[in-house]
Amino acid sequence: MNLILLGAPGAGKGTQGEIIRERLDIPAISTGVMLREAIKAGTQLGMQAKAIIDQGGLVPDEVVNGIVKERLAQDDCKNGFILDGFPRTLPQAQALDAMGVEIHKVLYIQVPDQIIEERLGNRRVCEGCGATYHLINQPSSAGDLCERCGGRLAVRKDDKPETIRERLATYHQLTEPLVDYYRGQGKLCEIDGSTTIEASTEATLRVLEEQG
């Protein structure tokens, strides 16, 4: 099953992606991870991205699209995948379709902005492995350290209040149009992500079972 996770920053895409990954045994792939892997592997597109990032620029769609295409061609994606953070814009979604990549379902996790702001303010990320925790909903059993690798947990710059509001405004402007795009294709599955992680997971798995 080829899936896209869609929702605002802090909606719970990463958490649900990990749960689906374990349940379906398919890779959960984020744009950031794809970029880092391509740069580490030294691919042509990865080097292009590195040069742009090193200069403080934003990686253009054509480079991101190419890296996504390379990643989805790898063997571990043959039985399905979960995309988190891509497509982020309507042109990226159209490029994905143009690649001939078949998407079966788009899981749209809906959460009001007020709840997003509260959630992100309590989020902590491991500086070592990138694992994500939440002080209230999903604390690390190791306190201020990552329970996976022992790395220090920190507040991301993106999770500061003023930055959160800017990110939400960008999401509503650039990414939210994908809701209607995929609804028009009959692929959109709407999930209430404003409740607990367990309730969101139950709703997500129910959608996959009913429509998988």
PDB file of C-alpha atoms in Angstrom:
ATOM      1  CA  MET A   1       0.000   0.000   0.000  1.00  0.00           C
ATOM      2  CA  ASN A   2       1.437   3.383  -1.066  1.00  0.00           C
ATOM      3  CA  LEU A   3       0.391   6.092   1.384  1.00  0.00           C
ATOM      4  CA  ILE A   4       0.765   9.832   1.918  1.00  0.00           C
ATOM      5  CA  LEU A   5       0.427  11.407   5.358  1.00  0.00           C
ATOM      6  CA  LEU A   6      -1.066  14.880   5.107  1.00  0.00           C
ATOM      7  CA  GLY A   7      -1.622  17.393   7.882  1.00  0.00           C
ATOM      8  CA  ALA A   8      -0.297  20.509   9.552  1.00  0.00           C
ATOM      9  CA  PRO A   9       3.040  20.577  11.394  1.00  0.00           C
ATOM     10  CA  GLY A  10       2.472  18.806  14.705  1.00  0.00           C
ATOM     11  CA  ALA A  11      -0.657  16.971  13.573  1.00  0.00           C
ATOM     12  CA  GLY A  12       0.945  13.642  14.435  1.00  0.00           C
ATOM     13  CA  LYS A  13       2.081  12.472  11.001  1.00  0.00           C
ATOM     14  CA  GLY A  14       5.421  11.189  12.259  1.00  0.00           C
ATOM     15  CA  THR A  15       3.855   9.248  15.124  1.00  0.00           C
ATOM     16  CA  GLN A  16       1.188   7.639  12.967  1.00  0.00           C
ATOM     17  CA  GLY A  17       3.753   6.958  10.245  1.00  0.00           C
ATOM     18  CA  GLU A  18       5.866   4.907  12.648  1.00  0.00           C
ATOM     19  CA  ILE A  19       2.832   2.930  13.819  1.00  0.00           C
ATOM     20  CA  ILE A  20       1.739   2.199  10.246  1.00  0.00           C
ATOM     21  CA  ARG A  21       5.319   1.292   9.322  1.00  0.00           C
ATOM     22  CA  GLU A  22       5.441  -1.341  12.025  1.00  0.00           C
ATOM     23  CA  ARG A  23       1.951  -2.645  11.267  1.00  0.00           C
ATOM     24  CA  LEU A  24       2.364  -2.930   7.487  1.00  0.00           C
ATOM     25  CA  ASP A  25       6.142  -3.481   7.425  1.00  0.00           C
ATOM     26  CA  ILE A  26       6.726  -0.748   4.847  1.00  0.00           C
ATOM     27  CA  PRO A  27       9.193   2.168   5.087  1.00  0.00           C
ATOM     28  CA  ALA A  28       8.101   5.547   6.424  1.00  0.00           C
ATOM     29  CA  ILE A  29       9.977   8.174   4.430  1.00  0.00           C
ATOM     30  CA  SER A  30      10.284  11.871   5.242  1.00  0.00           C
ATOM     31  CA  THR A  31      11.649  14.546   2.935  1.00  0.00           C
ATOM     32  CA  GLY A  32      14.373  15.465   5.422  1.00  0.00           C
ATOM     33  CA  VAL A  33      15.555  11.876   5.747  1.00  0.00           C
ATOM     34  CA  MET A  34      15.558  11.439   1.963  1.00  0.00           C
ATOM     35  CA  LEU A  35      17.693  14.542   1.513  1.00  0.00           C
ATOM     36  CA  ARG A  36      20.171  13.456   4.179  1.00  0.00           C
ATOM     37  CA  GLU A  37      20.427   9.947   2.700  1.00  0.00           C
ATOM     38  CA  ALA A  38      20.996  11.293  -0.815  1.00  0.00           C
ATOM     39  CA  ILE A  39      23.689  13.670   0.445  1.00  0.00           C
ATOM     40  CA  LYS A  40      25.367  10.924   2.475  1.00  0.00           C
ATOM     41  CA  ALA A  41      25.293   8.550  -0.510  1.00  0.00           C
ATOM     42  CA  GLY A  42      26.855  11.227  -2.684  1.00  0.00           C
ATOM     43  CA  THR A  43      24.310  10.934  -5.498  1.00  0.00           C
ATOM     44  CA  GLN A  44      24.272  13.634  -8.145  1.00  0.00           C
ATOM     45  CA  LEU A  45      20.992  15.036  -6.867  1.00  0.00           C
ATOM     46  CA  GLY A  46      22.229  14.752  -3.289  1.00  0.00           C
ATOM     47  CA  MET A  47      25.282  16.838  -4.125  1.00  0.00           C
ATOM     48  CA  GLN A  48      23.079  19.419  -5.832  1.00  0.00           C
ATOM     49  CA  ALA A  49      20.929  19.616  -2.717  1.00  0.00           C
ATOM     50  CA  LYS A  50      23.988  19.889  -0.451  1.00  0.00           C
ATOM     51  CA  ALA A  51      25.412  22.777  -2.446  1.00  0.00           C
ATOM     52  CA  ILE A  52      22.117  24.664  -2.165  1.00  0.00           C
ATOM     53  CA  ILE A  53      21.661  23.910   1.547  1.00  0.00           C
ATOM     54  CA  ASP A  54      25.257  24.910   2.324  1.00  0.00           C
ATOM     55  CA  GLN A  55      24.542  28.301   0.767  1.00  0.00           C
ATOM     56  CA  GLY A  56      21.427  28.693   2.918  1.00  0.00           C
ATOM     57  CA  GLY A  57      18.992  28.220   0.052  1.00  0.00           C
ATOM     58  CA  LEU A  58      15.821  26.147  -0.307  1.00  0.00           C
ATOM     59  CA  VAL A  59      16.134  22.979  -2.349  1.00  0.00           C
ATOM     60  CA  PRO A  60      14.006  23.498  -5.509  1.00  0.00           C
ATOM     61  CA  ASP A  61      11.147  21.191  -6.431  1.00  0.00           C
ATOM     62  CA  GLU A  62      12.958  19.579  -9.362  1.00  0.00           C
ATOM     63  CA  VAL A  63      15.780  18.394  -7.081  1.00  0.00           C
ATOM     64  CA  VAL A  64      13.422  17.205  -4.327  1.00  0.00           C
ATOM     65  CA  ASN A  65      11.235  15.442  -6.900  1.00  0.00           C
ATOM     66  CA  GLY A  66      14.272  13.660  -8.326  1.00  0.00           C
ATOM     67  CA  ILE A  67      15.442  12.522  -4.890  1.00  0.00           C
ATOM     68  CA  VAL A  68      11.947  11.209  -4.102  1.00  0.00           C
ATOM     69  CA  LYS A  69      11.890   9.296  -7.376  1.00  0.00           C
ATOM     70  CA  GLU A  70      15.285   7.720  -6.608  1.00  0.00           C
ATOM     71  CA  ARG A  71      14.194   6.767  -3.090  1.00  0.00           C
ATOM     72  CA  LEU A  72      10.901   5.177  -4.169  1.00  0.00           C
ATOM     73  CA  ALA A  73      12.777   3.058  -6.730  1.00  0.00           C
ATOM     74  CA  GLN A  74      14.708   1.282  -3.977  1.00  0.00           C
ATOM     75  CA  ASP A  75      13.897  -2.335  -3.129  1.00  0.00           C
ATOM     76  CA  ASP A  76      12.362  -1.677   0.281  1.00  0.00           C
ATOM     77  CA  CYS A  77       9.560   0.348  -1.366  1.00  0.00           C
ATOM     78  CA  LYS A  78       8.404  -2.463  -3.661  1.00  0.00           C
ATOM     79  CA  ASN A  79       5.653  -3.565  -1.273  1.00  0.00           C
ATOM     80  CA  GLY A  80       4.590  -0.063  -0.325  1.00  0.00           C
ATOM     81  CA  PHE A  81       5.721   3.094   1.461  1.00  0.00           C
ATOM     82  CA  ILE A  82       4.540   6.015   3.572  1.00  0.00           C
ATOM     83  CA  LEU A  83       5.426   9.540   2.464  1.00  0.00           C
ATOM     84  CA  ASP A  84       5.606  12.179   5.214  1.00  0.00           C
ATOM     85  CA  GLY A  85       6.412  15.745   4.176  1.00  0.00           C
ATOM     86  CA  PHE A  86       6.075  15.110   0.456  1.00  0.00           C
ATOM     87  CA  PRO A  87       4.270  16.318  -1.527  1.00  0.00           C
ATOM     88  CA  ARG A  88       4.240  19.657   0.265  1.00  0.00           C
ATOM     89  CA  THR A  89       2.777  21.720  -2.581  1.00  0.00           C
ATOM     90  CA  LEU A  90       0.374  21.211  -5.454  1.00  0.00           C
ATOM     91  CA  PRO A  91       3.192  21.227  -8.071  1.00  0.00           C
ATOM     92  CA  GLN A  92       4.971  18.481  -6.097  1.00  0.00           C
ATOM     93  CA  ALA A  93       1.781  16.405  -6.022  1.00  0.00           C
ATOM     94  CA  GLN A  94       1.369  16.836  -9.761  1.00  0.00           C
ATOM     95  CA  ALA A  95       5.026  15.868 -10.280  1.00  0.00           C
ATOM     96  CA  LEU A  96       4.476  12.720  -8.206  1.00  0.00           C
ATOM     97  CA  ASP A  97       1.556  11.775 -10.439  1.00  0.00           C
ATOM     98  CA  ALA A  98       3.659  12.508 -13.522  1.00  0.00           C
ATOM     99  CA  MET A  99       6.330  10.079 -12.270  1.00  0.00           C
ATOM    100  CA  GLY A 100       3.751   7.319 -12.560  1.00  0.00           C
ATOM    101  CA  VAL A 101       3.833   6.668  -8.803  1.00  0.00           C
ATOM    102  CA  GLU A 102       0.499   5.187  -7.741  1.00  0.00           C
ATOM    103  CA  ILE A 103      -0.811   6.494  -4.423  1.00  0.00           C
ATOM    104  CA  HIS A 104      -3.555   4.372  -2.887  1.00  0.00           C
ATOM    105  CA  LYS A 105      -4.612   6.481   0.081  1.00  0.00           C
ATOM    106  CA  VAL A 106      -3.882   9.937   1.492  1.00  0.00           C
ATOM    107  CA  LEU A 107      -4.366  10.025   5.254  1.00  0.00           C
ATOM    108  CA  TYR A 108      -5.370  13.573   6.203  1.00  0.00           C
ATOM    109  CA  ILE A 109      -4.889  14.107   9.938  1.00  0.00           C
ATOM    110  CA  GLN A 110      -6.986  17.104  10.985  1.00  0.00           C
ATOM    111  CA  VAL A 111      -6.043  19.148  14.062  1.00  0.00           C
ATOM    112  CA  PRO A 112      -7.122  22.745  14.911  1.00  0.00           C
ATOM    113  CA  ASP A 113      -4.375  25.370  14.997  1.00  0.00           C
ATOM    114  CA  GLN A 114      -4.802  26.028  18.740  1.00  0.00           C
ATOM    115  CA  ILE A 115      -4.092  22.389  19.589  1.00  0.00           C
ATOM    116  CA  ILE A 116      -1.130  22.371  17.175  1.00  0.00           C
ATOM    117  CA  GLU A 117       0.437  25.320  18.996  1.00  0.00           C
ATOM    118  CA  GLU A 118       0.011  23.601  22.369  1.00  0.00           C
ATOM    119  CA  ARG A 119       1.459  20.342  21.068  1.00  0.00           C
ATOM    120  CA  LEU A 120       4.531  21.767  19.401  1.00  0.00           C
ATOM    121  CA  GLY A 121       5.399  23.867  22.420  1.00  0.00           C
ATOM    122  CA  ASN A 122       5.875  20.617  24.366  1.00  0.00           C
ATOM    123  CA  ARG A 123       7.708  18.692  21.652  1.00  0.00           C
ATOM    124  CA  ARG A 124      11.298  17.569  22.119  1.00  0.00           C
ATOM    125  CA  VAL A 125      13.599  16.050  19.484  1.00  0.00           C
ATOM    126  CA  CYS A 126      16.701  13.916  19.976  1.00  0.00           C
ATOM    127  CA  GLU A 127      19.833  15.683  18.750  1.00  0.00           C
ATOM    128  CA  GLY A 128      21.357  12.291  17.991  1.00  0.00           C
ATOM    129  CA  CYS A 129      18.889  10.109  16.103  1.00  0.00           C
ATOM    130  CA  GLY A 130      16.043  12.575  15.507  1.00  0.00           C
ATOM    131  CA  ALA A 131      13.454  10.629  17.539  1.00  0.00           C
ATOM    132  CA  THR A 132      10.495  12.785  18.589  1.00  0.00           C
ATOM    133  CA  TYR A 133       8.931  12.936  22.050  1.00  0.00           C
ATOM    134  CA  HIS A 134       6.261  15.013  23.803  1.00  0.00           C
ATOM    135  CA  LEU A 135       6.502  16.148  27.416  1.00  0.00           C
ATOM    136  CA  ILE A 136       2.839  15.303  28.052  1.00  0.00           C
ATOM    137  CA  ASN A 137       1.666  12.749  25.505  1.00  0.00           C
ATOM    138  CA  GLN A 138       4.822  10.773  24.777  1.00  0.00           C
ATOM    139  CA  PRO A 139       7.642  11.508  27.242  1.00  0.00           C
ATOM    140  CA  SER A 140      10.966   9.721  27.052  1.00  0.00           C
ATOM    141  CA  SER A 141      11.451   7.056  29.700  1.00  0.00           C
ATOM    142  CA  ALA A 142      14.996   8.420  30.022  1.00  0.00           C
ATOM    143  CA  GLY A 143      13.885  11.900  31.095  1.00  0.00           C
ATOM    144  CA  ASP A 144      15.854  14.580  29.237  1.00  0.00           C
ATOM    145  CA  LEU A 145      17.622  11.945  27.141  1.00  0.00           C
ATOM    146  CA  CYS A 146      16.490   9.827  24.190  1.00  0.00           C
ATOM    147  CA  GLU A 147      15.398   6.347  25.254  1.00  0.00           C
ATOM    148  CA  ARG A 148      16.645   4.979  21.923  1.00  0.00           C
ATOM    149  CA  CYS A 149      20.188   6.331  21.655  1.00  0.00           C
ATOM    150  CA  GLY A 150      20.786   8.367  24.806  1.00  0.00           C
ATOM    151  CA  GLY A 151      21.087  11.642  22.907  1.00  0.00           C
ATOM    152  CA  ARG A 152      20.048  14.961  24.437  1.00  0.00           C
ATOM    153  CA  LEU A 153      16.460  16.105  23.864  1.00  0.00           C
ATOM    154  CA  ALA A 154      16.073  19.691  22.687  1.00  0.00           C
ATOM    155  CA  VAL A 155      13.457  22.183  21.509  1.00  0.00           C
ATOM    156  CA  ARG A 156      13.604  22.663  17.758  1.00  0.00           C
ATOM    157  CA  LYS A 157      13.808  26.215  16.456  1.00  0.00           C
ATOM    158  CA  ASP A 158      10.663  25.397  14.477  1.00  0.00           C
ATOM    159  CA  ASP A 159       8.772  24.798  17.734  1.00  0.00           C
ATOM    160  CA  LYS A 160       9.080  28.325  19.127  1.00  0.00           C
ATOM    161  CA  PRO A 161       5.660  30.115  19.319  1.00  0.00           C
ATOM    162  CA  GLU A 162       6.298  32.747  16.638  1.00  0.00           C
ATOM    163  CA  THR A 163       7.795  30.148  14.307  1.00  0.00           C
ATOM    164  CA  ILE A 164       4.850  27.785  14.850  1.00  0.00           C
ATOM    165  CA  ARG A 165       2.407  30.484  13.735  1.00  0.00           C
ATOM    166  CA  GLU A 166       4.506  31.205  10.640  1.00  0.00           C
ATOM    167  CA  ARG A 167       4.686  27.482   9.793  1.00  0.00           C
ATOM    168  CA  LEU A 168       0.921  27.114  10.143  1.00  0.00           C
ATOM    169  CA  ALA A 169       0.323  30.103   7.858  1.00  0.00           C
ATOM    170  CA  THR A 170       2.651  28.547   5.259  1.00  0.00           C
ATOM    171  CA  TYR A 171       0.877  25.191   5.597  1.00  0.00           C
ATOM    172  CA  HIS A 172      -2.560  26.725   5.041  1.00  0.00           C
ATOM    173  CA  GLN A 173      -1.318  28.622   1.993  1.00  0.00           C
ATOM    174  CA  LEU A 174       0.836  26.005   0.255  1.00  0.00           C
ATOM    175  CA  THR A 175      -0.059  22.533   1.521  1.00  0.00           C
ATOM    176  CA  GLU A 176      -3.748  22.650   2.419  1.00  0.00           C
ATOM    177  CA  PRO A 177      -4.766  22.843  -1.275  1.00  0.00           C
ATOM    178  CA  LEU A 178      -3.627  19.193  -1.495  1.00  0.00           C
ATOM    179  CA  VAL A 179      -6.705  18.249   0.549  1.00  0.00           C
ATOM    180  CA  ASP A 180      -9.047  19.154  -2.309  1.00  0.00           C
ATOM    181  CA  TYR A 181      -6.597  17.775  -4.873  1.00  0.00           C
ATOM    182  CA  TYR A 182      -6.609  14.293  -3.374  1.00  0.00           C
ATOM    183  CA  ARG A 183     -10.274  14.458  -2.410  1.00  0.00           C
ATOM    184  CA  GLY A 184     -10.978  15.025  -6.087  1.00  0.00           C
ATOM    185  CA  GLN A 185      -9.022  11.856  -6.880  1.00  0.00           C
ATOM    186  CA  GLY A 186     -11.101   9.902  -4.355  1.00  0.00           C
ATOM    187  CA  LYS A 187      -8.008   9.060  -2.284  1.00  0.00           C
ATOM    188  CA  LEU A 188      -8.482  11.283   0.768  1.00  0.00           C
ATOM    189  CA  CYS A 189      -9.195   9.626   4.131  1.00  0.00           C
ATOM    190  CA  GLU A 190      -9.970  12.143   6.889  1.00  0.00           C
ATOM    191  CA  ILE A 191      -8.828  11.353  10.434  1.00  0.00           C
ATOM    192  CA  ASP A 192      -9.524  13.316  13.618  1.00  0.00           C
ATOM    193  CA  GLY A 193      -6.084  13.921  15.075  1.00  0.00           C
ATOM    194  CA  SER A 194      -7.193  16.285  17.848  1.00  0.00           C
ATOM    195  CA  THR A 195      -7.774  13.535  20.399  1.00  0.00           C
ATOM    196  CA  THR A 196      -5.277  11.121  21.961  1.00  0.00           C
ATOM    197  CA  ILE A 197      -2.547   9.297  20.060  1.00  0.00           C
ATOM    198  CA  GLU A 198      -4.350   6.022  20.768  1.00  0.00           C
ATOM    199  CA  ALA A 199      -7.652   7.304  19.362  1.00  0.00           C
ATOM    200  CA  SER A 200      -5.935   8.697  16.273  1.00  0.00           C
ATOM    201  CA  THR A 201      -4.124   5.405  15.766  1.00  0.00           C
ATOM    202  CA  GLU A 202      -7.360   3.450  16.083  1.00  0.00           C
ATOM    203  CA  ALA A 203      -9.028   5.701  13.509  1.00  0.00           C
ATOM    204  CA  THR A 204      -6.021   5.427  11.178  1.00  0.00           C
ATOM    205  CA  LEU A 205      -5.881   1.645  11.315  1.00  0.00           C
ATOM    206  CA  ARG A 206      -9.649   1.421  10.858  1.00  0.00           C
ATOM    207  CA  VAL A 207      -9.381   3.496   7.660  1.00  0.00           C
ATOM    208  CA  LEU A 208      -6.604   1.265   6.355  1.00  0.00           C
ATOM    209  CA  GLU A 209      -8.529  -1.918   7.139  1.00  0.00           C
ATOM    210  CA  GLU A 210     -11.791  -0.663   5.689  1.00  0.00           C
ATOM    211  CA  GLN A 211     -10.286   0.817   2.551  1.00  0.00           C
ATOM    212  CA  GLY A 212      -7.077  -1.138   2.146  1.00  0.00           C
TER     213      GLY A 212
END
